[in-house]
PDB file of C-alpha atoms and ligand atoms in Angstrom:
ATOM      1  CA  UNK C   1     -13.625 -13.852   5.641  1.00 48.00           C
ATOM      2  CA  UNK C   2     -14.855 -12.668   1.958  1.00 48.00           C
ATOM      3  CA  UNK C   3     -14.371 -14.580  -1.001  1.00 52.00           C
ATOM      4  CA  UNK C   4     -15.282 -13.518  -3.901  1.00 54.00           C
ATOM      5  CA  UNK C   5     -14.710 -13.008  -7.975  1.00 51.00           C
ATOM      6  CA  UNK C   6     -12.840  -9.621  -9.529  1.00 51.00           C
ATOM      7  CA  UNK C   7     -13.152  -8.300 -12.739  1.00 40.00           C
ATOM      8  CA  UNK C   8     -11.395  -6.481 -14.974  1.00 34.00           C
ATOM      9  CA  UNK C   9     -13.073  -3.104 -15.253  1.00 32.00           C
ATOM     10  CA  UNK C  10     -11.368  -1.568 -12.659  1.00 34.00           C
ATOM     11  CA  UNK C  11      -9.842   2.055 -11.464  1.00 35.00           C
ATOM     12  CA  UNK C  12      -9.157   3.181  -8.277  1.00 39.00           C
ATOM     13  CA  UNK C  13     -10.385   6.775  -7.600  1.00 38.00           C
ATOM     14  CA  UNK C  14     -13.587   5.741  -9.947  1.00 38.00           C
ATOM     15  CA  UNK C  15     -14.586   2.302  -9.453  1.00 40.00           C
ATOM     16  CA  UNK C  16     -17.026   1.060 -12.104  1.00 41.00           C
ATOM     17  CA  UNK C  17     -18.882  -1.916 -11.937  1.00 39.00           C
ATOM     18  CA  UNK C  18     -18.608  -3.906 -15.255  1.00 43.00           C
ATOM     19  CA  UNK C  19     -22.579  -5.231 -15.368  1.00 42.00           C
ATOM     20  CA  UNK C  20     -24.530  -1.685 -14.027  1.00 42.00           C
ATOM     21  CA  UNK C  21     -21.565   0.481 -15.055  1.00 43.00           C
ATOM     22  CA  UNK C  22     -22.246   2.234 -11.094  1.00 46.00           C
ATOM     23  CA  UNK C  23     -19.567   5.032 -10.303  1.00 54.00           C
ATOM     24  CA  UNK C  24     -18.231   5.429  -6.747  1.00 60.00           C
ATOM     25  CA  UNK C  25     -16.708   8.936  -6.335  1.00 67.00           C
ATOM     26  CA  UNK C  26     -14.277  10.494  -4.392  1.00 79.00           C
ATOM     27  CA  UNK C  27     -14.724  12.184  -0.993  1.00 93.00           C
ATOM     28  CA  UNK C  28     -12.885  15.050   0.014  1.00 96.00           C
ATOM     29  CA  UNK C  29      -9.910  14.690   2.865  1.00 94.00           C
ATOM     30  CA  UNK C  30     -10.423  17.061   5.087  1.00 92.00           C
ATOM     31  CA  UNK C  31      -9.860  15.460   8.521  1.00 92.00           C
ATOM     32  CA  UNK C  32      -6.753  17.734   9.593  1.00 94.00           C
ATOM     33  CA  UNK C  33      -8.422  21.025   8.208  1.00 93.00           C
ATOM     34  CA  UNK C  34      -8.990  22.403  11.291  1.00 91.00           C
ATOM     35  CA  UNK C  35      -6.647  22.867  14.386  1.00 93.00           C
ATOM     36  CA  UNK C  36      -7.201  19.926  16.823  1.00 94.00           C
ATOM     37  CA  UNK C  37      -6.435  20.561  20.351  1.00 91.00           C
ATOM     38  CA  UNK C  38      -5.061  17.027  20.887  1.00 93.00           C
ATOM     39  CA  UNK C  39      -3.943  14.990  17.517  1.00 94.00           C
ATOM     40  CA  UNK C  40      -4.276  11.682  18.638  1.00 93.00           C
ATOM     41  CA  UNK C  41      -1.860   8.557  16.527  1.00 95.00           C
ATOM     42  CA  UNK C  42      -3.373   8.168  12.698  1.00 94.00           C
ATOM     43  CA  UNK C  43      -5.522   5.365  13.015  1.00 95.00           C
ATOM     44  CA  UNK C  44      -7.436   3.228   9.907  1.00 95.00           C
ATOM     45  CA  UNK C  45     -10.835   4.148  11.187  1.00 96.00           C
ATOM     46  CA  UNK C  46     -14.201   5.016   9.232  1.00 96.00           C
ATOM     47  CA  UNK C  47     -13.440   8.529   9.080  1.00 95.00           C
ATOM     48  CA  UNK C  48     -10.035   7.738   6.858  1.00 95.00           C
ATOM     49  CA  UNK C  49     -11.682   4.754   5.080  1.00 96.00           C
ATOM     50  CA  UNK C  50     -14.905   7.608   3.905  1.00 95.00           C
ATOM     51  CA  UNK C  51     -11.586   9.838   2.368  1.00 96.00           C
ATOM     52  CA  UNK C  52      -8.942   7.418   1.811  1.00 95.00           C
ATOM     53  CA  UNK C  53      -8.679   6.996  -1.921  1.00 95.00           C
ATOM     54  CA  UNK C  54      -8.336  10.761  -1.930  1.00 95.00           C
ATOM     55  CA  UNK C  55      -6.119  10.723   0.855  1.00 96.00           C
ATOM     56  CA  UNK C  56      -3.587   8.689  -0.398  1.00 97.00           C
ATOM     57  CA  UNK C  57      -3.767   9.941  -4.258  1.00 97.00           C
ATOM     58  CA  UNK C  58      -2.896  13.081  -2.995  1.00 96.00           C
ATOM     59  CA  UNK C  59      -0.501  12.364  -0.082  1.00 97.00           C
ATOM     60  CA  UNK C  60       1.601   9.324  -2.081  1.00 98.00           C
ATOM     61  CA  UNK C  61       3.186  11.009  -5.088  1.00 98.00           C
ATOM     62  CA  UNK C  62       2.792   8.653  -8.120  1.00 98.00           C
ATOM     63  CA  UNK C  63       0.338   6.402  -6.278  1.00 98.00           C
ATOM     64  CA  UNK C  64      -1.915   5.823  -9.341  1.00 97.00           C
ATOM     65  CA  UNK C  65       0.853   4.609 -11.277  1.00 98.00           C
ATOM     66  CA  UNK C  66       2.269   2.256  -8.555  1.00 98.00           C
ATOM     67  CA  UNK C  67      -0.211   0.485  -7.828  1.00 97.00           C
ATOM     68  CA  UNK C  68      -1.234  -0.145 -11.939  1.00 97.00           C
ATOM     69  CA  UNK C  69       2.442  -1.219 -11.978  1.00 98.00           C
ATOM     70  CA  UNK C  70       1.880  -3.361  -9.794  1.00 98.00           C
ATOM     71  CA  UNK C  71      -0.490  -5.146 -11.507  1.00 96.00           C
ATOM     72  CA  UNK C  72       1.692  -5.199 -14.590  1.00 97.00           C
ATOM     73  CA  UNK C  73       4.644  -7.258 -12.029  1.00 98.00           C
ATOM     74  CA  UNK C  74       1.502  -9.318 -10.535  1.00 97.00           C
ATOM     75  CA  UNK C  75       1.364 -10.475 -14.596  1.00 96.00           C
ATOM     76  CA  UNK C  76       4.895 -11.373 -15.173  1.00 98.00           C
ATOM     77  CA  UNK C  77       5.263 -12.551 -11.790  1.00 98.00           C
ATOM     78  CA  UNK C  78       2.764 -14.709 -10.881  1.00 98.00           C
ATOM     79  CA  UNK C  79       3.106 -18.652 -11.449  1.00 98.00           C
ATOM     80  CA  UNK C  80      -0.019 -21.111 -12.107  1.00 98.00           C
ATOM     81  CA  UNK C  81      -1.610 -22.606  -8.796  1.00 98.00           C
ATOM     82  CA  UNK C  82       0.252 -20.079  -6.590  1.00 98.00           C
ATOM     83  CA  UNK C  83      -1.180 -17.694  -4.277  1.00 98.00           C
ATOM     84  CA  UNK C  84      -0.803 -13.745  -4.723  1.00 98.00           C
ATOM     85  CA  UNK C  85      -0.827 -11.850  -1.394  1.00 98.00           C
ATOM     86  CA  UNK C  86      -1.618  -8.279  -0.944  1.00 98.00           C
ATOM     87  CA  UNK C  87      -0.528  -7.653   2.623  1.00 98.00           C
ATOM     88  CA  UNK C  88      -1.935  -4.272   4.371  1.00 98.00           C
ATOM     89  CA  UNK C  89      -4.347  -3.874   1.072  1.00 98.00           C
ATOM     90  CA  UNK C  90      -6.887  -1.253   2.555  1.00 98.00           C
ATOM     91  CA  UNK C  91      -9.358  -0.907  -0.083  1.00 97.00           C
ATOM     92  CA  UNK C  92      -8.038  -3.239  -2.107  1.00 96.00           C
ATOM     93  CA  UNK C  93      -6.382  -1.011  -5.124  1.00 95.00           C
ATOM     94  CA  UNK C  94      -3.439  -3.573  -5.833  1.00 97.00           C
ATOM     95  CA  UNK C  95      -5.890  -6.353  -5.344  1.00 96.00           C
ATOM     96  CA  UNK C  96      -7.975  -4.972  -8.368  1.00 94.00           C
ATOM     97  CA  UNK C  97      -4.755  -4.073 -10.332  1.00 94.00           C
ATOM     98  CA  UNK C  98      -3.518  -7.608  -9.828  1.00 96.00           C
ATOM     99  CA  UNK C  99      -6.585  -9.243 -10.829  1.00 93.00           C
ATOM    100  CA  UNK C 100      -7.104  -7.650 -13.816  1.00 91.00           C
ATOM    101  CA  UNK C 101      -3.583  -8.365 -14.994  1.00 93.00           C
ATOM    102  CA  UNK C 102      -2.777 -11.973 -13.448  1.00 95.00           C
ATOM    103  CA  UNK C 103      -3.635 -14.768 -16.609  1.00 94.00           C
ATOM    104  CA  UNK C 104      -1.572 -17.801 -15.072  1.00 96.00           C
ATOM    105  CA  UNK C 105      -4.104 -20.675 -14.406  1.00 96.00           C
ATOM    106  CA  UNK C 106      -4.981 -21.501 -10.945  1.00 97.00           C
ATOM    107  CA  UNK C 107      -3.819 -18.343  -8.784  1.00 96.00           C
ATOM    108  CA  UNK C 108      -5.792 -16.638  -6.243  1.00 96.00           C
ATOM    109  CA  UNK C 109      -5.351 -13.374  -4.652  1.00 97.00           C
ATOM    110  CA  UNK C 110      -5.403 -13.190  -0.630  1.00 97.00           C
ATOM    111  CA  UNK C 111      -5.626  -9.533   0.311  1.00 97.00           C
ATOM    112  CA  UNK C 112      -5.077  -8.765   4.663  1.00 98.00           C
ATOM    113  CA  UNK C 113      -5.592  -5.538   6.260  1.00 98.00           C
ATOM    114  CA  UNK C 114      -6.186  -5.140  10.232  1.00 98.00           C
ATOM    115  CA  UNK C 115      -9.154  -2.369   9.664  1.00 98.00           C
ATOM    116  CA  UNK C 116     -12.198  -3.835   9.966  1.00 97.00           C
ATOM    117  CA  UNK C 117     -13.252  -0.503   8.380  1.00 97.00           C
ATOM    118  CA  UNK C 118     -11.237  -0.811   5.656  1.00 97.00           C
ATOM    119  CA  UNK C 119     -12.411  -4.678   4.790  1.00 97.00           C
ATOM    120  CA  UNK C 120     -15.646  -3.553   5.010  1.00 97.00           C
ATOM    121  CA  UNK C 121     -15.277  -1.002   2.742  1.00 96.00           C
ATOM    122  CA  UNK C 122     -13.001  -3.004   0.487  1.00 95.00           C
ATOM    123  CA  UNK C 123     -15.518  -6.323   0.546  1.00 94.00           C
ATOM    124  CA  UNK C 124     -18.271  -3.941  -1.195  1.00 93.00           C
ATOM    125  CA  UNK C 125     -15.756  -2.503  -3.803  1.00 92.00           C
ATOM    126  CA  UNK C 126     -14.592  -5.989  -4.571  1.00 89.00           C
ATOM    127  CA  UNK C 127     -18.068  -6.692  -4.602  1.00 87.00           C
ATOM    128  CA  UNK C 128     -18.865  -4.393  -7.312  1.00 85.00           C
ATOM    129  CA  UNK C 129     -16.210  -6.476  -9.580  1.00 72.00           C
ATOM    130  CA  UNK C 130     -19.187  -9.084 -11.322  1.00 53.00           C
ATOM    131  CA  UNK C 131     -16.530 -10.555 -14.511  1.00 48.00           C
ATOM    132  CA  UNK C 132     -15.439 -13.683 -12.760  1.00 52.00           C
ATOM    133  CA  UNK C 133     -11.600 -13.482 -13.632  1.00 75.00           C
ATOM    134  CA  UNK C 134      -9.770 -14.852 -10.194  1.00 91.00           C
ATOM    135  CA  UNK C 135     -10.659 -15.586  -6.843  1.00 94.00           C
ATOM    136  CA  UNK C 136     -10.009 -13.364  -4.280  1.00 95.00           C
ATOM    137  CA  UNK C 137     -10.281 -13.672  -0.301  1.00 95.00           C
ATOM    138  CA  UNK C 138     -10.355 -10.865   1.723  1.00 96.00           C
ATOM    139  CA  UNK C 139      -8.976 -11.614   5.260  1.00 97.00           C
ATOM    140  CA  UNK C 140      -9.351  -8.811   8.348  1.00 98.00           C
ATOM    141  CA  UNK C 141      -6.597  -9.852  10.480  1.00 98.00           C
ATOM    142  CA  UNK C 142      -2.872  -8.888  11.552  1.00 98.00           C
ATOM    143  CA  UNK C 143      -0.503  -9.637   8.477  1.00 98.00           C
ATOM    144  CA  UNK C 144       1.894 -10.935  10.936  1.00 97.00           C
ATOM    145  CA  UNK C 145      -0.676 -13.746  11.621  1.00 97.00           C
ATOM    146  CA  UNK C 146      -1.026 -14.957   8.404  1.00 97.00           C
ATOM    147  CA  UNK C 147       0.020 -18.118   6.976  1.00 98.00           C
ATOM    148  CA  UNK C 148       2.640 -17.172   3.365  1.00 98.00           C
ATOM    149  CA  UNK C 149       2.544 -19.953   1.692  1.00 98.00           C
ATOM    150  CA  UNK C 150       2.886 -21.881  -1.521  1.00 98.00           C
ATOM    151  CA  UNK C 151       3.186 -17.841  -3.123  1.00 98.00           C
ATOM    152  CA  UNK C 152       4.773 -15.868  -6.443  1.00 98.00           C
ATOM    153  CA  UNK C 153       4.317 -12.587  -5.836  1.00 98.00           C
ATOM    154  CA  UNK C 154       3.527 -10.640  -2.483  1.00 98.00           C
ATOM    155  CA  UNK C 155       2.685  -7.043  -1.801  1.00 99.00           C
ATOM    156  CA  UNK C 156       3.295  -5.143   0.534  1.00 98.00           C
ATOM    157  CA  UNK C 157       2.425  -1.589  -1.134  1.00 98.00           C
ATOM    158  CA  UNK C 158       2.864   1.549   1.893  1.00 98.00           C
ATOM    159  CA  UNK C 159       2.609  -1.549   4.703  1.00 98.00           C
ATOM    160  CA  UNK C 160       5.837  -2.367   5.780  1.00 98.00           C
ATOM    161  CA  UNK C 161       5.943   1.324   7.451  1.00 98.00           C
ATOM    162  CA  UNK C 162       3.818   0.800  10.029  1.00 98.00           C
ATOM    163  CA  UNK C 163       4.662  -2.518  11.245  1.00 98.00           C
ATOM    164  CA  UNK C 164       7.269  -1.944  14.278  1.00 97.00           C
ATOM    165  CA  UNK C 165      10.792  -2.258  13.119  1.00 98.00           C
ATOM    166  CA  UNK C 166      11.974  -4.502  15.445  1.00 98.00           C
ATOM    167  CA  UNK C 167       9.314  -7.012  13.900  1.00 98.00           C
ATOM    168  CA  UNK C 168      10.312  -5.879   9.926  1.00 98.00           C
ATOM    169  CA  UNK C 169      13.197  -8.266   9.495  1.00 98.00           C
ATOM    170  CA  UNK C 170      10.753 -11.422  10.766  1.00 98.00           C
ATOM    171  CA  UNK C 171       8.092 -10.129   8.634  1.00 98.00           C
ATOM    172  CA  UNK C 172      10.187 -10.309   5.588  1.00 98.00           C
ATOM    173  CA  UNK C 173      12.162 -13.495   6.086  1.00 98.00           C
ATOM    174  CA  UNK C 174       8.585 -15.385   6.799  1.00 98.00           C
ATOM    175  CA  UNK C 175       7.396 -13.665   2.664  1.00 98.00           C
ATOM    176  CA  UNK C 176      10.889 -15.000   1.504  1.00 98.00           C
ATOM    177  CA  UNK C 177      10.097 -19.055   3.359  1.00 98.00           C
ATOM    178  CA  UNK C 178       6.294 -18.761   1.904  1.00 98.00           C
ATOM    179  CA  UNK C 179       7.307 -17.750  -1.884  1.00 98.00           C
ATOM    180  CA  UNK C 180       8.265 -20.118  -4.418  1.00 98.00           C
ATOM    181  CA  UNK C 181      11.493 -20.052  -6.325  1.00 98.00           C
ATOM    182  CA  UNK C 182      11.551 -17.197  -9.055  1.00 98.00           C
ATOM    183  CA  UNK C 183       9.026 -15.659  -6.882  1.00 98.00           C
ATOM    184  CA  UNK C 184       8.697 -11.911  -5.809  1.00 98.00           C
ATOM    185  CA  UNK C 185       8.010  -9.667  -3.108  1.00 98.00           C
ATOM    186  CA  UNK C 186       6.947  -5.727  -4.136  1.00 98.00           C
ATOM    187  CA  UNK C 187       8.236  -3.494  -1.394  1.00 98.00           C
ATOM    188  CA  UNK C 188       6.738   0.317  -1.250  1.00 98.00           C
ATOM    189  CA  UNK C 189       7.806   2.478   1.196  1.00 98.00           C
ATOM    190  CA  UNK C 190       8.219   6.392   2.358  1.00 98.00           C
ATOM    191  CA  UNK C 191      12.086   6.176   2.830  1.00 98.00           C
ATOM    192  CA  UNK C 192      13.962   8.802   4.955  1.00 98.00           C
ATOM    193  CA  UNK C 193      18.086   9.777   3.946  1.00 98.00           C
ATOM    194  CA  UNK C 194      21.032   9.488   6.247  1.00 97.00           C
ATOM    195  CA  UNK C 195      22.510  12.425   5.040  1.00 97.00           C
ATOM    196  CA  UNK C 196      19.793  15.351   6.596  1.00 97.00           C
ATOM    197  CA  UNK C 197      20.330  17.676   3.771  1.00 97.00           C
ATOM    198  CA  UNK C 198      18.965  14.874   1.457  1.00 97.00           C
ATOM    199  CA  UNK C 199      16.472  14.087   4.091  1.00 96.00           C
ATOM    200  CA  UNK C 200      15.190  17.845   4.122  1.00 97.00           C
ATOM    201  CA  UNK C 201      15.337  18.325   0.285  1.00 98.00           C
ATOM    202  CA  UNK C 202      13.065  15.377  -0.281  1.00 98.00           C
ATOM    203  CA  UNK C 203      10.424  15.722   2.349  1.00 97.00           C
ATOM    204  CA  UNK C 204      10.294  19.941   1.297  1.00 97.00           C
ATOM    205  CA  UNK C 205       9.588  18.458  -1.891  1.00 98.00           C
ATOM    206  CA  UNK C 206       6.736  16.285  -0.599  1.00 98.00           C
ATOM    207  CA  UNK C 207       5.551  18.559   1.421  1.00 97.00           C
ATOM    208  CA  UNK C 208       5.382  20.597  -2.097  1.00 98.00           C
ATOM    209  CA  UNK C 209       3.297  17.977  -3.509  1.00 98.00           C
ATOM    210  CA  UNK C 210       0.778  17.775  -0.845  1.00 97.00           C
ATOM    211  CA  UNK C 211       0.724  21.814  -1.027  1.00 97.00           C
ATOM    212  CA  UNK C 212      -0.143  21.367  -5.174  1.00 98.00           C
ATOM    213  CA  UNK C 213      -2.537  18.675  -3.778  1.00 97.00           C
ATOM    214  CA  UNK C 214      -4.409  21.362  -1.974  1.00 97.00           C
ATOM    215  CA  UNK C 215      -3.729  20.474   1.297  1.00 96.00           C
ATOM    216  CA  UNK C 216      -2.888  23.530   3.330  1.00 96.00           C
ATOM    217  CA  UNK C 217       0.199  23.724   6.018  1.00 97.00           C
ATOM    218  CA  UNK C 218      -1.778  22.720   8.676  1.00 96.00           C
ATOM    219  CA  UNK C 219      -3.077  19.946   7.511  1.00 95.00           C
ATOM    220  CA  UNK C 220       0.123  19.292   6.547  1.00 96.00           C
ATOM    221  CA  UNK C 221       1.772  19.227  10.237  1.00 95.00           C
ATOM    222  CA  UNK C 222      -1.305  17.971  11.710  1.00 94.00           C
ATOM    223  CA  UNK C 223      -0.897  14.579   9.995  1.00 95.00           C
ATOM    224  CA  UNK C 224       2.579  14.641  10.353  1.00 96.00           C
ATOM    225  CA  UNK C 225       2.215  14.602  14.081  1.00 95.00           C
ATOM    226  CA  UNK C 226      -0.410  11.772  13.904  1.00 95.00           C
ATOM    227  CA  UNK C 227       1.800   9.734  11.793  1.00 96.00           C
ATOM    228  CA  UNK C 228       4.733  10.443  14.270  1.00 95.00           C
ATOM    229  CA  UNK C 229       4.655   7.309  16.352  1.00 95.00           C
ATOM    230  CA  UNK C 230       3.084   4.878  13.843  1.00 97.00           C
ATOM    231  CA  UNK C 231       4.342   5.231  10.784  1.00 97.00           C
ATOM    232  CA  UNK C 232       8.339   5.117  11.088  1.00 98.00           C
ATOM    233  CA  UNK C 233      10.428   5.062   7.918  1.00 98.00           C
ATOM    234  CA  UNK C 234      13.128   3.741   6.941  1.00 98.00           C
ATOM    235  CA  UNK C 235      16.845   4.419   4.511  1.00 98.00           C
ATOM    236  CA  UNK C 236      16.618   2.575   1.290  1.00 98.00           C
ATOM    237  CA  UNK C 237      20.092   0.863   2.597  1.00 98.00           C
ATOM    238  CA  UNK C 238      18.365  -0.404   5.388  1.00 98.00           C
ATOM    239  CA  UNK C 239      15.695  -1.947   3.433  1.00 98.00           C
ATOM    240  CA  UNK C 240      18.030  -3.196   0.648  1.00 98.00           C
ATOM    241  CA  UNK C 241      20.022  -4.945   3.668  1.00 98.00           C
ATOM    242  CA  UNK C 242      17.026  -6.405   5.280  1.00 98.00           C
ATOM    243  CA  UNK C 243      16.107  -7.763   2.001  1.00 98.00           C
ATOM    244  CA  UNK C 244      19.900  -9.385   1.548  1.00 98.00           C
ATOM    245  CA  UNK C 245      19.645 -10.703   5.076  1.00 98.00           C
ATOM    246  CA  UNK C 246      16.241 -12.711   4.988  1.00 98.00           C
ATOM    247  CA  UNK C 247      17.702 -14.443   1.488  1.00 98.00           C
ATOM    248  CA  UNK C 248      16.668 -12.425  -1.969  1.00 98.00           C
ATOM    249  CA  UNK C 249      19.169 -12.658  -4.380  1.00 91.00           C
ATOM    250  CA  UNK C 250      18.559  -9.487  -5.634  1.00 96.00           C
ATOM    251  CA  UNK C 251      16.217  -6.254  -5.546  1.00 97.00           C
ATOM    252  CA  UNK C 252      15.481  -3.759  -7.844  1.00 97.00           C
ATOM    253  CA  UNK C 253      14.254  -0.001  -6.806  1.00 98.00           C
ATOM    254  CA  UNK C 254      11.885   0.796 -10.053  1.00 98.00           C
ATOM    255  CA  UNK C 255      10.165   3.606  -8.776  1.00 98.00           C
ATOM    256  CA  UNK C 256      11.267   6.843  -6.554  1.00 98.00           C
ATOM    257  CA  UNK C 257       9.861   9.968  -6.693  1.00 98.00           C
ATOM    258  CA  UNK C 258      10.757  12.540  -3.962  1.00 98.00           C
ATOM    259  CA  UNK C 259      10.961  10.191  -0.152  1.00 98.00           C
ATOM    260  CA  UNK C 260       8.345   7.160  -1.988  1.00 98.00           C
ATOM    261  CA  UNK C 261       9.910   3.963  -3.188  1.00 98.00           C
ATOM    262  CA  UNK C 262       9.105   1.168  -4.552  1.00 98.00           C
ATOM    263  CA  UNK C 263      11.181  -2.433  -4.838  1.00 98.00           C
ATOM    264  CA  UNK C 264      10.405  -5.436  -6.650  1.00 98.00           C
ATOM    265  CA  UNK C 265      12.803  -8.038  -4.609  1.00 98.00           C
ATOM    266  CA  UNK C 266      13.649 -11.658  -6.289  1.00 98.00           C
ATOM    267  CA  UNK C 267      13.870 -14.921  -5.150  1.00 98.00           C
TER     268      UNK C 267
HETATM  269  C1  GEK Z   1      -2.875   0.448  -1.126  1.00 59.28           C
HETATM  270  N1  GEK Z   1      -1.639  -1.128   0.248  1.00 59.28           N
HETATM  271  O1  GEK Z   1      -3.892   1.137  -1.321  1.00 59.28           O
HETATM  272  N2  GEK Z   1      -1.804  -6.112   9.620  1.00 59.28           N
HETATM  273  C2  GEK Z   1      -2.634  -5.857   8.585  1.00 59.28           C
HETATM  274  N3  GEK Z   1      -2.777  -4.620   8.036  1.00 59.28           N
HETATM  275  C3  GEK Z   1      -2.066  -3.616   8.570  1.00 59.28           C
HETATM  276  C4  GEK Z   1      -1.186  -3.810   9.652  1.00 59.28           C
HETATM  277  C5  GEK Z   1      -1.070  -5.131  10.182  1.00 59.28           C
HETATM  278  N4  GEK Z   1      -0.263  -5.414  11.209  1.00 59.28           N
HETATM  279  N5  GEK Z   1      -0.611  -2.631   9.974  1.00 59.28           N
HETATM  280  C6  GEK Z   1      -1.115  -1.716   9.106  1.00 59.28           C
HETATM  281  N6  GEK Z   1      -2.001  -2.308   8.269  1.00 59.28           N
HETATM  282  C7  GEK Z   1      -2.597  -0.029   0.256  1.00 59.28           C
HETATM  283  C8  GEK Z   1      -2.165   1.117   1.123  1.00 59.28           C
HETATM  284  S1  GEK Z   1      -2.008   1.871   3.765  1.00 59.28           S
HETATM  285  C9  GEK Z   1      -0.700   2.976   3.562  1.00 59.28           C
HETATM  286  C10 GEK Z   1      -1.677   0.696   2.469  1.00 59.28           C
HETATM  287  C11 GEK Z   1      -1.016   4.385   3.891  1.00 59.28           C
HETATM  288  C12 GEK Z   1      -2.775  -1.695   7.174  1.00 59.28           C
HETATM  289  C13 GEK Z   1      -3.569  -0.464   7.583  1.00 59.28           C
HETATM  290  O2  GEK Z   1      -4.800  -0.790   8.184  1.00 59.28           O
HETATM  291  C14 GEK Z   1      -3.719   0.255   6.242  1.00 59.28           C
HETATM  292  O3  GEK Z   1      -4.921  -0.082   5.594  1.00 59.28           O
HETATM  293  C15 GEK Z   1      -2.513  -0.214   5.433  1.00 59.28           C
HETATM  294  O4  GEK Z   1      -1.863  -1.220   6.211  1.00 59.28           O
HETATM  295  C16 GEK Z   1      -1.510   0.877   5.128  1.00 59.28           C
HETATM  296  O5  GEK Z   1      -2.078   0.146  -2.026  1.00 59.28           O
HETATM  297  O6  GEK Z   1      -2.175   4.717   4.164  1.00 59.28           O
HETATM  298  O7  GEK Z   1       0.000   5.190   3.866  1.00 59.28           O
END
């Protein structure tokens, strides 16, 4: 486990430290350039963690702005002496964004991700982040193992996605127990459409956005068949009613662009 201080310097693609000023740039994705023989199920390993805040800025459309949002809710949101949970954080993007907006006395941010190569990674960003503002704890370890507890706002930014779905609605119900009253949860999600007209305008249109990204068709299918069996999305009426069913009063979609939601539910 990592514990450590954040500051308040902070962007994702070009992470600054606040006392040396030190730049960490942005590696290329290139990992499905080239035809594979077999395409094996995406996994979180090194070779994602070297390319994954260019992977995901140009796979996730609006992702920059979601996750700075984020921290803007985390600053509303978040109640003095309560925990703020960033479940599935990877690098640890929302954990910056929510530590450089949080001000309520006494909170501390406890960020969980199952890749040990993404804690690792994560653990020497954070470590970068010298202006003591809040505490943070960086945990390596299934989400669905950890204690919610005592908590005002939890994320779960591009997360909920790859947990199985039978497991989703137990997932959810144990954020609802662990937050406090007036406390929220921030869902983000690739959504998919009932209706497969709908479906196949809005993933075209992705698909268009990764193309602008520079990705190339085949990188294009390649990771679509890797993310086949892990990464299984769900309608925005299904995650609206899972929502109503573990107990939020009420959610509110405040981002969509293309198949990418996010939700900020309320309790
Ligand atoms: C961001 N939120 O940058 N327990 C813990 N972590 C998990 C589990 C699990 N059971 N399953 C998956 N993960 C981040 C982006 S990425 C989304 C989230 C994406 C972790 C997994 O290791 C990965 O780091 C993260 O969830 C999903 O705002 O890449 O599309």
């Amino acid at each position: 486990m990592f514990s450590g201080k954040i500051g308040i310097f902070v962007s994702f693609t070009n992470i600054r430290c606040a006392k040396d000023t030190k730049t960490v740039t942005r590696k290329t994705d290139a990992i499905y350039a080239v035809p594979l023989q077999n395409i094996v199920d995406f996994q979180f390993d090194d070779r994602v963690v070297a390319v994954f805040p260019d992977m995901i800025q140009r796979s996730v459309p609006g992702y920059g702005m979601i996750v700075s949002t984020i921290g803007i809710l985390a600053g509303k949101y978040a109640q003095a002496g309560s925990h703020c949970y960033d479940l599935g954080c990877s690098l640890g993007a929302v954990t910056l964004a929510m530590g450089q907006r949080i001000t309520a006395p006494g909170c501390d941010i406890i960020s969980v991700d199952n890749s040990p190569a993404m804690i690792e990674r994560g653990r020497e960003l954070l470590a970068l982040h010298t202006v003591a503002t809040i505490p943070v704890t960086m945990i390596c370890g299934d989400l669905q193992a950890v204690t919610i507890e005592n908590a005002s706002v939890v994320v779960l930014n591009f997360t909920l996605q790859f947990i199985p779905p039978a497991e989703r609605l137990s997932l959810i119900r144990r954020i609802y127990g662990g937050l406090r009253p007036g406390g929220i949860l921030i869902l983000s999600e690739k959504i998919a459409f009932s209706e497969p007209g709908c479906h196949h305008f809005h993933e075209e249109l992705h698909h268009d956005f990764k193309r602008a990204n520079g990705y190339s068709d085949l990188e294009i299918s390649q990771k679509r068949t890797a993310l086949e069996k892990v990464m299984i999305p769900e309608t925005l009426a299904c995650h609206q009613e899972r929502l109503q069913a573990a107990g939020f009063s009420s959610s509110e979609r405040w981002f969509q662009c293309f198949n990418f939601v996010s939700l900020v539910a309320f309790k």
